[in-house]
Coordinates of C-alpha atoms and ligand atoms in Angstrom, one line a residue:
X1 CA 3.4 13.6 41.0
X2 CA 7.0 14.3 40.2
X3 CA 7.5 14.3 36.4
X4 CA 11.0 13.2 34.0
X5 CA 11.7 15.7 31.9
X6 CA 10.5 15.3 28.3
X7 CA 15.1 14.5 26.5
X8 CA 15.8 12.6 30.2
X9 CA 12.3 9.9 28.7
X10 CA 13.5 10.0 25.5
X11 CA 17.2 8.9 26.6
X12 CA 15.3 5.9 28.7
X13 CA 13.3 5.0 26.2
X14 CA 16.1 4.8 23.6
X15 CA 18.3 2.8 26.5
X16 CA 15.8 0.2 26.5
X17 CA 17.1 -3.1 25.3
X18 CA 14.8 -4.1 21.4
X19 CA 15.1 -7.4 20.0
X20 CA 15.4 -5.8 15.9
X21 CA 17.1 -9.0 14.6
X22 CA 13.9 -10.9 13.5
X23 CA 13.5 -11.5 10.0
X24 CA 11.9 -13.3 7.4
X25 CA 11.8 -13.4 3.2
X26 CA 8.7 -12.6 1.5
X27 CA 8.4 -12.1 -2.4
X28 CA 8.8 -8.7 -3.5
X29 CA 5.5 -8.8 -4.9
X30 CA 4.3 -8.5 -1.6
X31 CA 6.9 -6.8 0.0
X32 CA 6.0 -2.8 0.2
X33 CA 5.3 -1.1 3.1
X34 CA 8.0 -3.6 5.0
X35 CA 11.6 -2.6 6.2
X36 CA 14.7 -4.2 4.6
X37 CA 16.3 -6.6 6.6
X38 CA 20.0 -6.6 4.4
X39 CA 21.8 -4.3 2.5
X40 CA 20.9 -4.5 -1.2
X41 CA 24.0 -4.5 -3.0
X42 CA 24.8 -4.6 -6.7
X43 CA 25.6 -8.2 -8.4
X44 CA 26.5 -6.4 -11.7
X45 CA 27.1 -2.9 -13.3
X46 CA 23.8 -1.2 -14.8
X47 CA 24.4 -1.7 -18.2
X48 CA 26.2 -4.5 -18.0
X49 CA 27.9 -3.2 -21.5
X50 CA 27.7 -0.4 -23.7
X51 CA 24.1 -0.1 -24.3
X52 CA 22.5 2.1 -27.3
X53 CA 19.3 4.3 -25.7
X54 CA 18.3 4.8 -29.5
X55 CA 17.2 2.8 -32.1
X56 CA 19.7 3.9 -34.9
X57 CA 23.3 2.6 -36.0
X58 CA 26.6 1.8 -34.3
X59 CA 29.2 3.0 -35.5
X60 CA 32.9 5.1 -35.1
X61 CA 32.6 8.5 -34.4
X62 CA 35.5 9.1 -36.1
X63 CA 33.5 8.0 -39.6
X64 CA 30.8 10.7 -39.3
X65 CA 32.6 12.9 -41.9
X66 CA 30.2 12.8 -44.7
X67 CA 31.0 10.1 -45.4
X68 CA 28.4 6.4 -46.1
X69 CA 29.1 4.0 -44.5
X70 CA 28.0 0.1 -44.8
X71 CA 25.2 -1.7 -43.3
X72 CA 26.6 -4.5 -42.1
X73 CA 22.9 -5.5 -40.8
X74 CA 20.6 -5.9 -37.5
X75 CA 21.0 -5.8 -33.7
X76 CA 18.0 -6.5 -32.0
X77 CA 17.4 -6.3 -28.2
X78 CA 17.9 -8.8 -26.4
X79 CA 19.9 -10.3 -29.1
X80 CA 24.1 -10.8 -27.6
X81 CA 25.7 -8.8 -30.9
X82 CA 29.2 -10.4 -31.7
X83 CA 29.9 -8.7 -34.0
X84 CA 33.1 -6.0 -34.0
X85 CA 32.4 -2.8 -36.8
X86 CA 35.8 -1.6 -38.1
X87 CA 35.8 2.0 -40.0
X88 CA 33.4 1.9 -42.7
X89 CA 31.0 0.3 -40.8
X90 CA 28.0 0.2 -38.3
X91 CA 25.2 -2.8 -37.3
X92 CA 21.5 -1.2 -37.5
X93 CA 21.0 -0.7 -33.6
X94 CA 18.1 -0.4 -31.1
X95 CA 16.9 1.1 -28.2
X96 CA 18.0 -1.7 -25.3
X97 CA 20.7 -3.7 -27.7
X98 CA 23.7 -4.5 -26.5
X99 CA 26.3 -2.2 -28.9
X100 CA 29.0 -4.0 -31.4
X101 CA 32.0 -3.9 -30.8
X102 CA 34.5 -1.2 -32.6
X103 CA 31.2 1.2 -32.0
X104 CA 31.6 4.2 -29.7
X105 CA 28.2 6.3 -31.0
X106 CA 25.2 5.6 -31.5
X107 CA 23.3 7.7 -34.6
X108 CA 19.7 7.8 -34.6
X109 CA 17.6 6.9 -37.3
X110 CA 16.3 10.8 -38.2
X111 CA 20.1 11.9 -38.9
X112 CA 20.2 9.3 -42.0
X113 CA 19.3 8.5 -45.0
X114 CA 19.7 4.9 -46.4
X115 CA 21.0 3.9 -49.9
X116 CA 21.8 1.0 -51.5
X117 CA 23.1 -0.7 -48.1
X118 CA 25.0 1.5 -46.5
X119 CA 24.2 5.0 -44.4
X120 CA 24.7 9.2 -46.0
X121 CA 25.0 11.2 -42.5
X122 CA 22.6 13.7 -42.1
X123 CA 23.1 15.3 -38.9
X124 CA 26.0 14.1 -36.9
X125 CA 26.3 13.9 -33.6
X126 CA 28.4 14.4 -30.6
X127 CA 31.1 10.8 -29.3
X128 CA 29.5 8.6 -27.5
X129 CA 26.0 9.4 -28.7
X130 CA 23.0 7.6 -27.5
X131 CA 25.4 5.1 -25.9
X132 CA 24.6 4.3 -22.2
X133 CA 27.9 3.1 -20.8
X134 CA 28.5 0.7 -18.0
X135 CA 28.2 1.7 -14.9
X136 CA 25.7 4.0 -16.0
X137 CA 23.0 3.8 -12.5
X138 CA 25.3 1.5 -11.2
X139 CA 28.5 -0.8 -10.9
X140 CA 28.8 -4.0 -9.1
X141 CA 29.6 -4.1 -5.6
X142 CA 27.5 -0.9 -4.8
X143 CA 25.3 -0.2 -1.9
X144 CA 21.9 0.8 -3.2
X145 CA 18.9 0.3 -0.8
X146 CA 20.4 -0.2 3.0
X147 CA 19.6 -1.9 5.7
X148 CA 16.2 -0.5 7.8
X149 CA 14.5 0.8 4.7
X150 CA 11.1 1.0 4.6
X151 CA 10.9 -0.4 1.1
X152 CA 8.9 2.1 -1.6
X153 CA 8.3 1.1 -6.0
X154 CA 12.0 2.8 -6.5
X155 CA 12.7 0.0 -4.0
X156 CA 10.9 -2.6 -5.7
X157 CA 11.9 -1.6 -9.0
X158 CA 15.6 -1.7 -8.4
X159 CA 15.4 -4.5 -5.8
X160 CA 13.4 -6.4 -9.6
X161 CA 15.7 -5.0 -11.9
X162 CA 18.3 -7.3 -9.5
X163 CA 16.4 -10.4 -9.6
X164 CA 15.7 -10.5 -6.2
X165 CA 12.7 -12.8 -6.0
X166 CA 12.6 -12.5 -2.4
X167 CA 13.8 -10.0 0.1
X168 CA 14.8 -10.7 3.7
X169 CA 13.0 -8.4 5.6
X170 CA 12.1 -7.3 9.7
X171 CA 9.4 -8.8 11.2
X172 CA 6.8 -7.2 11.4
X173 CA 6.5 -6.0 16.0
X174 CA 3.0 -6.8 16.9
X175 CA 1.1 -4.5 18.7
X176 CA -1.9 -4.9 20.6
X177 CA -4.9 -1.9 20.9
X178 CA -6.3 -1.1 24.1
X179 CA -9.2 1.8 24.8
X180 CA -9.6 1.0 28.6
X181 CA -13.1 3.2 30.2
X182 CA -16.1 2.4 31.0
X183 CA -17.8 5.6 29.6
X184 CA -16.1 4.7 26.3
X185 CA -18.1 3.0 23.4
X186 CA -16.7 0.9 20.6
X187 CA -17.5 1.6 16.6
X188 CA -20.3 0.1 15.8
X189 CA -22.1 -0.8 19.7
X190 CA -25.3 1.0 20.6
X191 CA -25.2 3.7 22.9
X192 CA -27.8 3.2 25.5
X193 CA -27.2 7.2 27.1
X194 CA -25.7 10.6 25.9
X195 CA -23.4 10.6 28.1
X196 CA -20.8 7.3 26.8
X197 CA -18.1 8.3 24.2
X198 CA -17.5 7.2 21.2
X199 CA -14.4 5.2 21.3
X200 CA -11.7 7.1 18.8
X201 CA -8.3 5.4 20.4
X202 CA -8.1 2.3 19.2
X203 CA -8.5 2.6 15.9
X204 CA -5.9 6.0 15.9
X205 CA -4.1 4.3 17.1
X206 CA -4.5 0.7 15.3
X207 CA -3.6 2.9 12.0
X208 CA -1.2 4.5 13.3
X209 CA 0.7 2.0 14.8
X210 CA -0.1 0.1 10.7
X211 CA 1.6 2.9 9.7
X212 CA 5.1 2.7 10.7
X213 CA 5.0 -0.9 10.0
X214 CA 3.6 -3.1 13.0
X215 CA 0.8 -5.9 13.3
X216 CA -1.8 -5.2 15.3
X217 CA -3.4 -6.7 17.7
X218 CA -7.1 -4.8 17.7
X219 CA -8.4 -5.5 21.3
X220 CA -11.0 -3.3 21.6
X221 CA -12.6 -1.5 24.2
X222 CA -12.9 -2.9 28.5
X223 CA -14.8 -1.1 31.7
X224 CA -12.9 0.6 34.8
X225 CA -13.4 -3.1 36.4
X226 CA -9.6 -3.5 37.9
X227 CA -10.1 -7.6 37.0
X228 CA -11.4 -7.0 33.2
X229 CA -8.0 -4.8 32.5
X230 CA -5.7 -7.6 34.0
X231 CA -7.7 -10.7 32.2
X232 CA -6.7 -8.3 28.3
X233 CA -3.7 -7.4 29.5
X234 CA -2.7 -10.5 30.5
X235 CA -4.0 -11.8 27.0
X236 CA -2.4 -9.2 25.4
X237 CA 1.8 -9.9 26.7
X238 CA 1.0 -13.6 25.8
X239 CA 0.6 -13.0 21.9
X240 CA 2.4 -9.2 21.7
X241 CA 5.3 -7.3 21.5
X242 CA 4.5 -4.5 22.9
X243 CA 1.3 -3.8 24.6
X244 CA -0.8 -0.6 23.7
X245 CA -4.0 1.2 26.3
X246 CA -5.5 4.5 26.6
X247 CA -7.5 5.4 29.8
X248 CA -6.5 4.9 33.1
X249 CA -2.9 5.9 34.2
X250 CA -4.2 9.3 35.7
X251 CA -5.5 10.1 39.7
X252 CA -9.3 9.3 39.6
X253 CA -11.5 6.0 41.3
X254 CA -12.2 4.5 38.8
X255 CA -7.9 5.1 37.3
X256 CA -7.2 1.3 37.5
X257 CA -4.4 1.3 34.7
X258 CA -1.6 2.2 36.1
X259 CA -1.8 -0.3 39.8
X260 CA -3.4 -3.1 37.2
X261 CA 0.5 -3.1 35.3
X262 CA 2.9 -3.6 37.9
X263 CA 0.4 -6.1 38.6
X264 CA 1.8 -7.6 35.8
X265 CA 4.8 -8.5 36.7
X266 CA 6.4 -6.0 34.6
X267 CA 8.7 -3.3 35.8
X268 CA 7.3 0.5 35.5
X269 CA 10.1 2.5 33.5
X270 CA 9.1 5.9 34.1
X271 CA 6.1 6.9 35.1
X272 CA 5.1 10.8 34.1
X273 CA 6.4 13.9 32.2
X274 CA 6.7 17.3 31.9
X275 CA 5.0 16.9 28.3
X276 CA 2.4 18.4 27.7
X277 CA -0.4 16.5 26.5
X278 CA 0.7 13.0 28.2
X279 CA 1.8 14.1 31.8
X280 CA 0.3 10.9 32.9
X281 CA 2.1 8.3 30.5
X282 CA 3.8 5.3 32.1
X283 CA 6.3 2.7 29.9
X284 CA 6.5 -1.0 31.7
X285 CA 9.3 -3.4 30.6
X286 CA 8.0 -6.7 31.0
X287 CA 11.6 -9.8 30.2
X288 CA 11.5 -8.9 25.9
X289 CA 8.1 -6.6 26.1
X290 CA 6.1 -3.6 26.7
X291 CA 3.5 -1.9 28.0
X292 CA 2.5 1.9 27.7
X293 CA 0.1 3.8 30.0
X294 CA -1.3 6.4 27.8
X295 CA -3.6 9.0 28.4
X296 CA -7.7 8.8 27.5
X297 CA -7.5 11.8 25.6
X298 CA -7.6 11.4 21.9
X299 CA -4.5 14.0 21.5
X300 CA -2.8 12.6 24.2
X301 CA -3.0 9.7 23.3
X302 CA -1.7 10.1 19.6
X303 CA 1.2 12.4 21.1
X304 CA 2.0 10.5 23.8
X305 CA 1.8 6.8 20.4
X306 CA 3.9 9.3 18.7
X307 CA 6.7 10.0 21.3
X308 CA 7.2 5.9 23.5
X309 CA 5.3 3.4 20.9
X310 CA 7.1 4.6 17.6
X311 CA 10.5 4.8 18.0
X312 CA 9.8 1.3 20.5
X313 CA 8.4 -0.4 16.6
X314 CA 11.0 1.1 14.7
X315 CA 14.1 0.1 17.1
X316 CA 12.3 -3.5 16.8
X317 CA 12.8 -3.0 12.6
X318 CA 15.7 -1.9 12.8
X319 CA 15.0 1.4 11.3
X320 CA 17.0 4.4 12.2
X321 CA 14.9 6.6 13.3
X322 CA 10.8 6.7 13.7
X323 CA 9.6 10.0 12.6
X324 CA 10.8 13.3 10.9
X325 CA 12.0 16.0 12.5
X326 CA 12.7 19.8 10.7
X327 CA 13.7 23.0 11.9
X328 CA 10.7 26.0 10.5
X329 CA 10.5 29.4 11.1
X330 CA 6.9 31.1 12.6
X331 CA 4.7 33.1 10.5
X332 CA 2.9 33.9 13.9
X333 CA 3.5 34.4 17.6
X334 CA 3.1 31.6 19.6
X335 CA 1.2 30.9 23.2
X336 CA 3.1 28.3 25.3
X337 CA 0.8 27.5 27.8
X338 CA 2.5 25.6 30.4
X339 CA 6.6 24.6 31.8
X340 CA 5.6 21.6 30.5
X341 CA 7.7 19.9 27.0
X342 CA 4.5 20.8 24.7
X343 CA 3.4 19.5 21.4
X344 CA 1.2 21.3 19.4
X345 CA -0.8 20.6 16.1
X346 CA 0.2 23.2 14.0
X347 CA 0.0 23.1 9.6
X348 CA 3.3 23.3 8.1
X349 CA 3.7 25.3 5.0
X350 CA 6.9 24.7 2.6
X351 CA 7.8 27.8 0.2
X352 CA 10.4 27.9 -1.5
X353 CA 12.7 24.7 0.1
X354 CA 11.6 26.8 3.7
X355 CA 9.0 24.9 6.4
X356 CA 6.9 27.3 7.5
X357 CA 4.4 27.3 10.2
X358 CA 1.0 28.5 11.8
X359 CA -1.9 27.9 13.1
X360 CA -5.0 28.6 11.4
X361 CA -7.1 26.1 12.2
X362 CA -6.1 24.5 15.4
X363 CA -8.5 24.7 18.6
X364 CA -7.1 25.5 21.9
X365 CA -8.5 23.0 24.5
X366 CA -8.2 20.5 26.5
X367 CA -6.4 17.8 25.2
X368 CA -10.0 15.8 23.7
X369 CA -9.2 17.3 20.5
X370 CA -7.7 15.3 17.6
X371 CA -9.0 17.3 14.6
X372 CA -6.6 19.5 15.0
X373 CA -3.5 17.0 14.3
X374 CA -6.4 17.0 9.9
X375 CA -5.0 17.7 7.1
X376 CA -1.1 18.7 7.1
X377 CA -0.5 18.8 10.4
X378 CA 2.8 17.9 12.7
X379 CA 4.1 18.5 16.3
X380 CA 5.4 22.0 17.9
X381 CA 7.8 21.3 19.7
X382 CA 8.5 23.3 22.1
X383 CA 10.8 22.8 25.5
X384 CA 10.3 23.6 29.9
X385 CA 12.8 26.2 29.3
X386 CA 11.1 28.7 25.9
X387 CA 7.5 30.8 27.2
X388 CA 5.6 32.9 24.5
X389 CA 7.7 33.0 20.7
X390 CA 7.4 35.9 18.8
X391 CA 7.2 35.1 14.8
X392 CA 9.4 34.1 12.7
X393 CA 10.6 31.8 16.0
X394 CA 13.0 28.7 14.5
X395 CA 11.0 26.0 16.4
X396 CA 11.6 21.9 15.7
X397 CA 8.3 20.7 14.3
X398 CA 7.7 16.0 13.9
X399 CA 6.1 16.1 10.6
X400 CA 3.2 13.1 10.2
X401 CA 2.9 12.3 7.5
X402 CA 5.5 9.3 6.2
X403 CA 6.3 7.5 9.4
Ligands
LIG1 N1 -7.6 16.0 39.1 C1 -7.1 15.2 38.0 N2 -6.8 14.7 36.5 C2 -6.7 14.7 36.2 C3 -4.8 15.1 36.4 C4 -4.7 15.0 37.3 O1 -3.2 14.7 37.1 N3 -5.0 15.1 38.0 N4 -4.6 14.8 34.9 C5 -5.6 15.3 33.5 C6 -5.3 14.7 32.1 S1 -4.3 16.1 32.3 C7 -5.5 14.2 31.8 S2 -4.7 13.7 30.1 C8 -6.0 12.5 31.7 C9 -5.8 11.6 31.7 O2 -6.6 10.8 32.6 P1 -6.8 9.0 32.3 O3 -5.3 8.5 31.4 O4 -6.9 8.5 34.0 O5 -8.3 9.0 31.3 P2 -9.6 9.0 30.7 O6 -9.8 9.3 32.6 O7 -9.9 7.4 31.2 O8 -9.2 10.0 29.8 C10 -9.2 11.0 30.2 C11 -10.6 11.9 29.1 O9 -10.6 10.7 27.8 C12 -11.2 10.5 27.2 N5 -11.6 8.7 26.6 C13 -11.1 7.7 26.7 N6 -11.3 6.8 26.6 C14 -11.3 7.2 25.2 C15 -11.3 6.9 23.9 N7 -10.9 5.1 23.8 N8 -12.0 7.7 22.5 C16 -11.5 8.9 22.8 N9 -12.0 9.1 24.0 C17 -11.1 8.2 24.5 C18 -12.4 10.2 28.0 O10 -13.8 10.1 28.0 C19 -11.7 11.6 28.9 O11 -13.1 12.3 28.5 O12 -7.3 13.7 33.2 C20 -7.0 14.8 33.5 N10 -7.7 14.1 34.4
MOO2 O1 -1.6 15.1 30.3 MO1 -2.6 15.2 29.1 O2 -2.5 14.3 27.9 O3 -1.7 16.4 30.3 O4 -4.2 16.5 29.1

């Protein structure tokens, strides 16, 4: 079986045309975790007027020379103060109030004594003190949040401040997930013999895709039966943008998925990539939809889900990239196991702003070991040309948080 180099498989994936223009309007309060389908531009500056940031007296700084200053009255927050002060005058002004015209400084209540309708300055403050200038936060016309951004708490707050009651977000791509294999038992199903294996792949992948912004259609498990597999794939294709299956793509007598996918009328983009784990991965396209046949092993299916499904989901959402790759330094020697591009579960530590990689408690074995991805794990990438690597070598790692 000839295997495609990893870099070429990624280029081919990247060249696939993906429909990235579908969007909907949702209430701001329902938009957490969704992906913005438009730039958020400030319609006004923040603040729109010079605004007090302390409770005190709005004054002319040149008056703070020890003289007493006459209080004209109160200016509570929210009132549209129209008065202008002249030299020798002040207005009691509160945190959040628009500053009166003529005032350039706010002297706090704690710094003055009030006597006979006047303030006496006990301790002066610098010019402009406790006044938020126009545009302190942003100016009208500033692009505050870019299209393609995943909405988090800060984005929600900024959009609320701009009175975005509704938000235009990318439609969630629909991803159907299927586990194949006669030996696998779906969650909660009774076991009839100890050789059966509890299915984890369809749940791992569903969680991974949901975390990446997709809507998941969980289709459970199907046995190694050509007709049943064909039937479940046809159903999946009728309702999903991407169909992702695990198992049945290698060379065994019961590996039917690799034959069923072309039988669906899907065009195989590639099958077999020089990666470890996941060399049997199959990517196919049918019109605007995609079918991914991932290998059955739990670690292989998760890694190939990250490498081949997440970029499609990200593109459909209009996001720039599916995951973050950072440069890190090996804290220990690393033994490469194959001549393929390898994705090795590792621990990532941040020390003084730099990433370091170690393999403490990571087991070396088959591609079934999903527990290697627990804790603060990442995937270290070593290329086809790499051999064993010495401590302190710089490597690239895929961070597995914040998809
Ligand atoms: N003669 C060869 N044998 C194998 C080759 C090969 O090239 N020649 N490739 C090996 C590699 S590498 C992989 S990866 C697997 C991939 O095989 P399949 O995709 O056909 O997967 P299965 O055989 O169906 O399952 C493999 C393994 O994973 C377990 N599994 C399956 N589904 C689930 C699930 N939903 N949850 C948890 N675990 C699952 C399954 O029980 C098997 O143990 O083929 C190698 N063989
Ligand atoms: O393709 Mo397999 O995933 O190398 O174990």
